[in-house]
């Protein structure tokens, strides 16, 4: 496919190659069109133009879907290399001072993506007015290629060796409960006292056991629990805790207003669950376009002050 980037009209041919790669990665013409901000007929015309240019059929289309032809499979890897090489060349030529332009697709956890990460996102958009961002809320690791995603923000350990995980910080976690649960026995000070209370579980990070450590001495314990309710939603956990259904452990920032207003109390304040690492993740094989590098720099600079944990009581 080297001939596709030589001679007159090479920029247009690169657009055709990029469209072909997007179609394969997205799995359909309509999905590729959505990622490119184009119409499905436009994407179809680009594919047909590329097939005419190379003189072979690249994708076989039928009522049952689409699949790469033998020629298409042979050309796909080379096409990806060409696009990556062009992006690297373009980035170098434009220089570090060039403002990024285009669309950034980011997958973020539901709770954090609605609250904690929006301020850094606003800074990014204000700093780079030529950028648009698709802010996609999902608690699972995306398929970067198929979903056309540039990066994801993940809370918790990242064990996928096919991605690059840049640590942004740590999210402190605390133990909280509604005052109604504590009226008879007062505020528990030790994990042993917590075992007598009803519990709620955030099943993403704990289900029937929670590890706690003492802030001052470093002493650690493991507390077995039998949750009355388990959920994968941080906001549902918070609401259930305020209703007095049980005590729970979660990110300190989500309880800030409730602790201040007295709707919740911090329990065993000298004890905390291990902080959760916070990562920005992107595919290891993908070159970093300038729009992504600028986003990474912004998140690193702006996010850390927002990781809130209430001061431990005496």
Short mmCIF file of C-alpha atoms in Angstrom, two decimals:
data_model
loop_
_atom_site.label_atom_id
_atom_site.label_comp_id
_atom_site.label_asym_id
_atom_site.label_seq_id
_atom_site.Cartn_x
_atom_site.Cartn_y
_atom_site.Cartn_z
CA UNK A 1 0.00 0.00 0.00
CA UNK A 2 3.03 2.33 -0.22
CA UNK A 3 1.75 3.76 -3.50
CA UNK A 4 -1.27 5.14 -1.64
CA UNK A 5 0.76 7.85 0.07
CA UNK A 6 2.83 8.90 -2.93
CA UNK A 7 2.02 11.38 -5.61
CA UNK A 8 -0.82 13.85 -6.00
CA UNK A 9 -3.76 13.48 -3.65
CA UNK A 10 -1.79 11.67 -0.92
CA UNK A 11 -3.65 13.51 1.86
CA UNK A 12 -6.97 12.34 0.44
CA UNK A 13 -5.65 8.81 0.16
CA UNK A 14 -4.52 8.87 3.78
CA UNK A 15 -8.09 9.80 4.68
CA UNK A 16 -9.31 6.74 2.77
CA UNK A 17 -6.80 4.49 4.52
CA UNK A 18 -7.74 5.91 7.90
CA UNK A 19 -11.41 5.30 7.13
CA UNK A 20 -10.66 1.67 6.18
CA UNK A 21 -8.84 1.12 9.48
CA UNK A 22 -11.70 2.71 11.41
CA UNK A 23 -14.27 0.49 9.71
CA UNK A 24 -12.34 -2.66 10.60
CA UNK A 25 -11.73 -1.57 14.19
CA UNK A 26 -15.30 -0.40 14.76
CA UNK A 27 -16.85 -3.47 13.15
CA UNK A 28 -19.35 -1.65 10.96
CA UNK A 29 -19.75 1.31 8.62
CA UNK A 30 -22.21 3.03 10.94
CA UNK A 31 -19.92 2.74 13.99
CA UNK A 32 -16.98 4.07 11.99
CA UNK A 33 -19.10 6.94 10.75
CA UNK A 34 -20.01 7.86 14.33
CA UNK A 35 -16.36 7.87 15.39
CA UNK A 36 -15.34 9.98 12.39
CA UNK A 37 -18.24 12.41 12.71
CA UNK A 38 -19.31 11.53 9.15
CA UNK A 39 -22.35 9.94 7.55
CA UNK A 40 -22.55 6.25 6.70
CA UNK A 41 -22.82 6.94 2.93
CA UNK A 42 -19.65 9.06 3.14
CA UNK A 43 -17.77 6.25 4.87
CA UNK A 44 -19.04 3.75 2.31
CA UNK A 45 -17.90 6.00 -0.58
CA UNK A 46 -14.43 6.33 0.98
CA UNK A 47 -14.11 2.56 1.26
CA UNK A 48 -15.19 2.10 -2.34
CA UNK A 49 -12.70 4.77 -3.46
CA UNK A 50 -9.87 3.01 -1.62
CA UNK A 51 -10.81 -0.34 -3.14
CA UNK A 52 -10.74 1.25 -6.60
CA UNK A 53 -7.35 2.83 -5.85
CA UNK A 54 -5.72 -0.47 -4.81
CA UNK A 55 -7.65 -2.55 -7.31
CA UNK A 56 -8.90 -5.21 -4.88
CA UNK A 57 -11.92 -5.81 -2.68
CA UNK A 58 -10.94 -5.19 0.96
CA UNK A 59 -14.19 -5.88 2.81
CA UNK A 60 -16.92 -8.33 1.89
CA UNK A 61 -20.34 -6.92 2.78
CA UNK A 62 -23.55 -8.94 3.07
CA UNK A 63 -26.88 -8.94 4.89
CA UNK A 64 -25.15 -10.91 7.67
CA UNK A 65 -22.51 -8.24 8.28
CA UNK A 66 -19.02 -7.60 6.97
CA UNK A 67 -15.66 -9.32 7.04
CA UNK A 68 -12.19 -8.71 5.65
CA UNK A 69 -11.30 -10.41 2.38
CA UNK A 70 -7.92 -12.14 2.09
CA UNK A 71 -6.54 -8.98 0.46
CA UNK A 72 -8.15 -6.90 3.18
CA UNK A 73 -6.48 -8.90 5.94
CA UNK A 74 -3.13 -8.52 4.21
CA UNK A 75 -3.58 -4.76 3.82
CA UNK A 76 -5.03 -3.99 7.26
CA UNK A 77 -1.83 -4.29 9.32
CA UNK A 78 0.10 -2.24 6.79
CA UNK A 79 -2.63 0.38 6.76
CA UNK A 80 -2.43 0.72 10.56
CA UNK A 81 1.34 1.19 10.34
CA UNK A 82 0.95 3.90 7.70
CA UNK A 83 -1.57 5.85 9.78
CA UNK A 84 0.57 5.59 12.93
CA UNK A 85 3.67 6.72 11.02
CA UNK A 86 1.82 9.66 9.51
CA UNK A 87 0.48 10.74 12.90
CA UNK A 88 3.98 10.64 14.40
CA UNK A 89 5.40 12.62 11.46
CA UNK A 90 2.59 15.16 11.63
CA UNK A 91 3.07 15.63 15.35
CA UNK A 92 6.82 16.22 14.95
CA UNK A 93 6.40 18.70 12.11
CA UNK A 94 3.75 20.73 13.87
CA UNK A 95 5.94 21.04 16.96
CA UNK A 96 5.24 21.08 20.66
CA UNK A 97 3.64 24.51 20.57
CA UNK A 98 0.86 23.52 18.18
CA UNK A 99 -2.62 23.52 19.72
CA UNK A 100 -4.34 20.12 19.41
CA UNK A 101 -7.49 20.02 17.31
CA UNK A 102 -10.06 17.25 16.99
CA UNK A 103 -11.98 14.82 19.18
CA UNK A 104 -10.76 12.91 22.23
CA UNK A 105 -12.72 9.87 23.37
CA UNK A 106 -12.30 9.09 27.08
CA UNK A 107 -13.90 6.31 29.17
CA UNK A 108 -14.30 7.20 32.86
CA UNK A 109 -15.93 5.48 35.88
CA UNK A 110 -19.55 6.52 36.45
CA UNK A 111 -19.24 8.26 39.83
CA UNK A 112 -15.84 9.85 39.26
CA UNK A 113 -16.75 10.83 35.70
CA UNK A 114 -19.81 12.73 36.90
CA UNK A 115 -18.01 14.61 39.64
CA UNK A 116 -14.29 14.43 40.43
CA UNK A 117 -12.94 14.40 36.87
CA UNK A 118 -15.16 17.08 35.36
CA UNK A 119 -13.15 20.02 36.72
CA UNK A 120 -9.89 18.83 35.10
CA UNK A 121 -11.87 18.16 31.91
CA UNK A 122 -13.12 21.76 31.97
CA UNK A 123 -9.54 23.02 32.30
CA UNK A 124 -8.53 20.90 29.29
CA UNK A 125 -11.34 22.25 27.12
CA UNK A 126 -10.67 25.85 28.18
CA UNK A 127 -6.96 25.48 27.51
CA UNK A 128 -7.44 23.83 24.10
CA UNK A 129 -10.50 25.42 22.45
CA UNK A 130 -10.01 23.42 19.26
CA UNK A 131 -10.71 20.17 21.08
CA UNK A 132 -13.96 18.28 21.59
CA UNK A 133 -14.29 15.46 24.11
CA UNK A 134 -16.59 12.44 24.13
CA UNK A 135 -16.89 11.70 27.87
CA UNK A 136 -18.09 8.10 28.12
CA UNK A 137 -19.19 6.74 31.51
CA UNK A 138 -18.37 3.07 31.98
CA UNK A 139 -16.85 1.19 34.90
CA UNK A 140 -15.31 -1.52 32.70
CA UNK A 141 -12.07 -1.41 30.74
CA UNK A 142 -12.94 -0.51 27.13
CA UNK A 143 -11.85 -2.27 23.98
CA UNK A 144 -9.71 0.63 22.78
CA UNK A 145 -9.57 -0.45 19.15
CA UNK A 146 -13.18 -1.56 18.63
CA UNK A 147 -14.60 1.39 20.60
CA UNK A 148 -12.28 3.98 19.06
CA UNK A 149 -11.25 5.15 22.55
CA UNK A 150 -8.10 7.23 23.11
CA UNK A 151 -7.73 6.57 26.83
CA UNK A 152 -9.54 5.50 29.98
CA UNK A 153 -9.34 6.48 33.63
CA UNK A 154 -9.41 3.52 35.98
CA UNK A 155 -9.77 3.25 39.76
CA UNK A 156 -8.02 0.16 41.13
CA UNK A 157 -5.13 -1.97 39.92
CA UNK A 158 -4.61 -2.41 36.17
CA UNK A 159 -3.29 -5.87 35.28
CA UNK A 160 -3.71 -5.78 31.49
CA UNK A 161 -0.19 -5.98 30.02
CA UNK A 162 -1.38 -4.73 26.63
CA UNK A 163 -1.95 -1.19 27.94
CA UNK A 164 0.15 1.62 29.40
CA UNK A 165 -1.06 2.64 32.87
CA UNK A 166 0.10 6.05 34.13
CA UNK A 167 -0.56 6.53 37.83
CA UNK A 168 -2.35 9.80 38.62
CA UNK A 169 -2.61 9.37 42.38
CA UNK A 170 -4.37 7.45 45.14
CA UNK A 171 -7.98 7.62 46.31
CA UNK A 172 -8.31 7.44 50.13
CA UNK A 173 -11.16 5.32 51.53
CA UNK A 174 -12.93 5.70 54.86
CA UNK A 175 -15.62 3.92 56.91
CA UNK A 176 -18.97 5.68 57.33
CA UNK A 177 -22.43 5.05 58.77
CA UNK A 178 -25.66 6.94 59.44
CA UNK A 179 -26.15 8.44 62.94
CA UNK A 180 -29.31 6.33 63.35
CA UNK A 181 -27.17 3.18 63.44
CA UNK A 182 -25.04 4.57 66.25
CA UNK A 183 -27.57 5.99 68.69
CA UNK A 184 -27.31 3.10 71.17
CA UNK A 185 -23.62 2.26 71.15
CA UNK A 186 -21.83 5.47 70.14
CA UNK A 187 -19.22 5.79 67.40
CA UNK A 188 -17.14 2.60 66.99
CA UNK A 189 -13.43 3.22 67.48
CA UNK A 190 -12.00 -0.23 66.63
CA UNK A 191 -12.67 -2.70 63.79
CA UNK A 192 -13.91 -5.24 66.34
CA UNK A 193 -16.81 -2.88 67.10
CA UNK A 194 -17.64 -2.62 63.39
CA UNK A 195 -18.31 -6.33 63.09
CA UNK A 196 -21.47 -5.97 65.17
CA UNK A 197 -23.05 -3.50 62.73
CA UNK A 198 -24.94 -4.24 59.49
CA UNK A 199 -22.79 -3.80 56.40
CA UNK A 200 -23.04 -2.70 52.78
CA UNK A 201 -20.56 -3.85 50.13
CA UNK A 202 -19.16 -2.11 47.07
CA UNK A 203 -18.63 -5.36 45.20
CA UNK A 204 -16.16 -3.81 42.75
CA UNK A 205 -13.60 -3.66 45.56
CA UNK A 206 -14.88 -5.77 48.49
CA UNK A 207 -17.65 -8.30 49.10
CA UNK A 208 -17.35 -10.32 52.29
CA UNK A 209 -14.10 -9.07 53.79
CA UNK A 210 -12.42 -5.70 54.23
CA UNK A 211 -8.78 -4.95 55.12
CA UNK A 212 -8.15 -2.04 57.53
CA UNK A 213 -4.96 -0.49 58.88
CA UNK A 214 -4.32 1.94 61.75
CA UNK A 215 -3.12 5.36 60.62
CA UNK A 216 -0.72 5.80 63.52
CA UNK A 217 0.66 2.35 64.31
CA UNK A 218 0.30 0.57 60.97
CA UNK A 219 -1.49 -2.33 62.65
CA UNK A 220 -3.64 -4.21 60.12
CA UNK A 221 -6.73 -6.38 60.48
CA UNK A 222 -9.09 -8.20 58.15
CA UNK A 223 -12.76 -7.90 59.00
CA UNK A 224 -15.24 -10.52 57.77
CA UNK A 225 -18.66 -9.10 56.90
CA UNK A 226 -22.05 -10.36 55.71
CA UNK A 227 -23.46 -7.45 53.67
CA UNK A 228 -27.18 -6.76 53.74
CA UNK A 229 -26.76 -5.19 50.32
CA UNK A 230 -24.08 -5.38 47.64
CA UNK A 231 -23.82 -2.95 44.73
CA UNK A 232 -21.41 -1.88 42.01
CA UNK A 233 -22.59 1.75 42.22
CA UNK A 234 -20.79 4.21 44.47
CA UNK A 235 -23.83 6.51 44.51
CA UNK A 236 -26.21 3.67 45.42
CA UNK A 237 -23.85 2.72 48.24
CA UNK A 238 -23.86 6.30 49.54
CA UNK A 239 -27.66 6.52 49.43
CA UNK A 240 -28.08 3.19 51.23
CA UNK A 241 -25.64 4.33 53.91
CA UNK A 242 -27.57 7.58 54.46
CA UNK A 243 -30.80 5.59 54.82
CA UNK A 244 -29.20 3.64 57.64
CA UNK A 245 -29.14 0.27 55.87
CA UNK A 246 -25.57 -0.36 56.98
CA UNK A 247 -22.02 0.93 57.24
CA UNK A 248 -19.62 0.88 54.32
CA UNK A 249 -16.17 1.70 53.01
CA UNK A 250 -15.71 3.96 50.00
CA UNK A 251 -13.80 6.89 48.52
CA UNK A 252 -13.63 9.73 51.02
CA UNK A 253 -14.58 12.47 48.54
CA UNK A 254 -18.05 11.06 47.88
CA UNK A 255 -19.05 11.55 51.54
CA UNK A 256 -17.66 15.07 52.00
CA UNK A 257 -20.97 16.96 51.99
CA UNK A 258 -22.77 14.27 54.00
CA UNK A 259 -20.12 14.27 56.73
CA UNK A 260 -20.21 18.05 56.94
CA UNK A 261 -24.03 18.08 57.16
CA UNK A 262 -24.15 15.29 59.74
CA UNK A 263 -26.02 12.85 57.51
CA UNK A 264 -23.13 10.39 57.92
CA UNK A 265 -20.44 9.86 60.54
CA UNK A 266 -16.89 8.61 60.01
CA UNK A 267 -16.44 5.40 61.99
CA UNK A 268 -13.20 4.12 63.54
CA UNK A 269 -11.55 7.29 62.18
CA UNK A 270 -8.04 6.08 62.99
CA UNK A 271 -8.58 3.09 60.69
CA UNK A 272 -8.68 3.18 56.90
CA UNK A 273 -8.99 0.74 54.03
CA UNK A 274 -6.04 0.77 51.59
CA UNK A 275 -6.19 3.70 49.19
CA UNK A 276 -7.13 2.80 45.61
CA UNK A 277 -4.64 3.68 42.86
CA UNK A 278 -5.90 5.90 40.07
CA UNK A 279 -4.57 5.34 36.54
CA UNK A 280 -4.85 6.87 33.10
CA UNK A 281 -4.69 3.98 30.61
CA UNK A 282 -4.12 3.84 26.86
CA UNK A 283 -3.07 1.13 24.36
CA UNK A 284 0.63 0.25 24.52
CA UNK A 285 0.96 -0.08 20.75
CA UNK A 286 -0.62 3.26 19.95
CA UNK A 287 1.40 6.43 19.46
CA UNK A 288 0.31 9.31 21.64
CA UNK A 289 -1.29 12.02 19.51
CA UNK A 290 -0.87 15.54 20.83
CA UNK A 291 -4.50 15.70 21.97
CA UNK A 292 -3.83 12.74 24.28
CA UNK A 293 -0.49 14.05 25.57
CA UNK A 294 -2.12 17.37 26.47
CA UNK A 295 -4.96 15.55 28.25
CA UNK A 296 -2.50 13.48 30.27
CA UNK A 297 -0.56 16.59 31.29
CA UNK A 298 -3.77 18.36 32.31
CA UNK A 299 -5.05 15.45 34.40
CA UNK A 300 -1.71 15.11 36.17
CA UNK A 301 -1.61 18.80 37.00
CA UNK A 302 -5.25 19.36 37.96
CA UNK A 303 -6.57 16.13 39.46
CA UNK A 304 -4.44 15.51 42.54
CA UNK A 305 -5.95 18.31 44.73
CA UNK A 306 -9.42 16.82 44.21
CA UNK A 307 -8.73 13.46 45.87
CA UNK A 308 -10.45 14.26 49.13
CA UNK A 309 -10.17 12.42 52.43
CA UNK A 310 -11.57 13.84 55.68
CA UNK A 311 -9.02 14.45 58.40
CA UNK A 312 -8.99 11.66 60.96
CA UNK A 313 -10.66 12.48 64.24
CA UNK A 314 -8.68 12.32 67.42
#
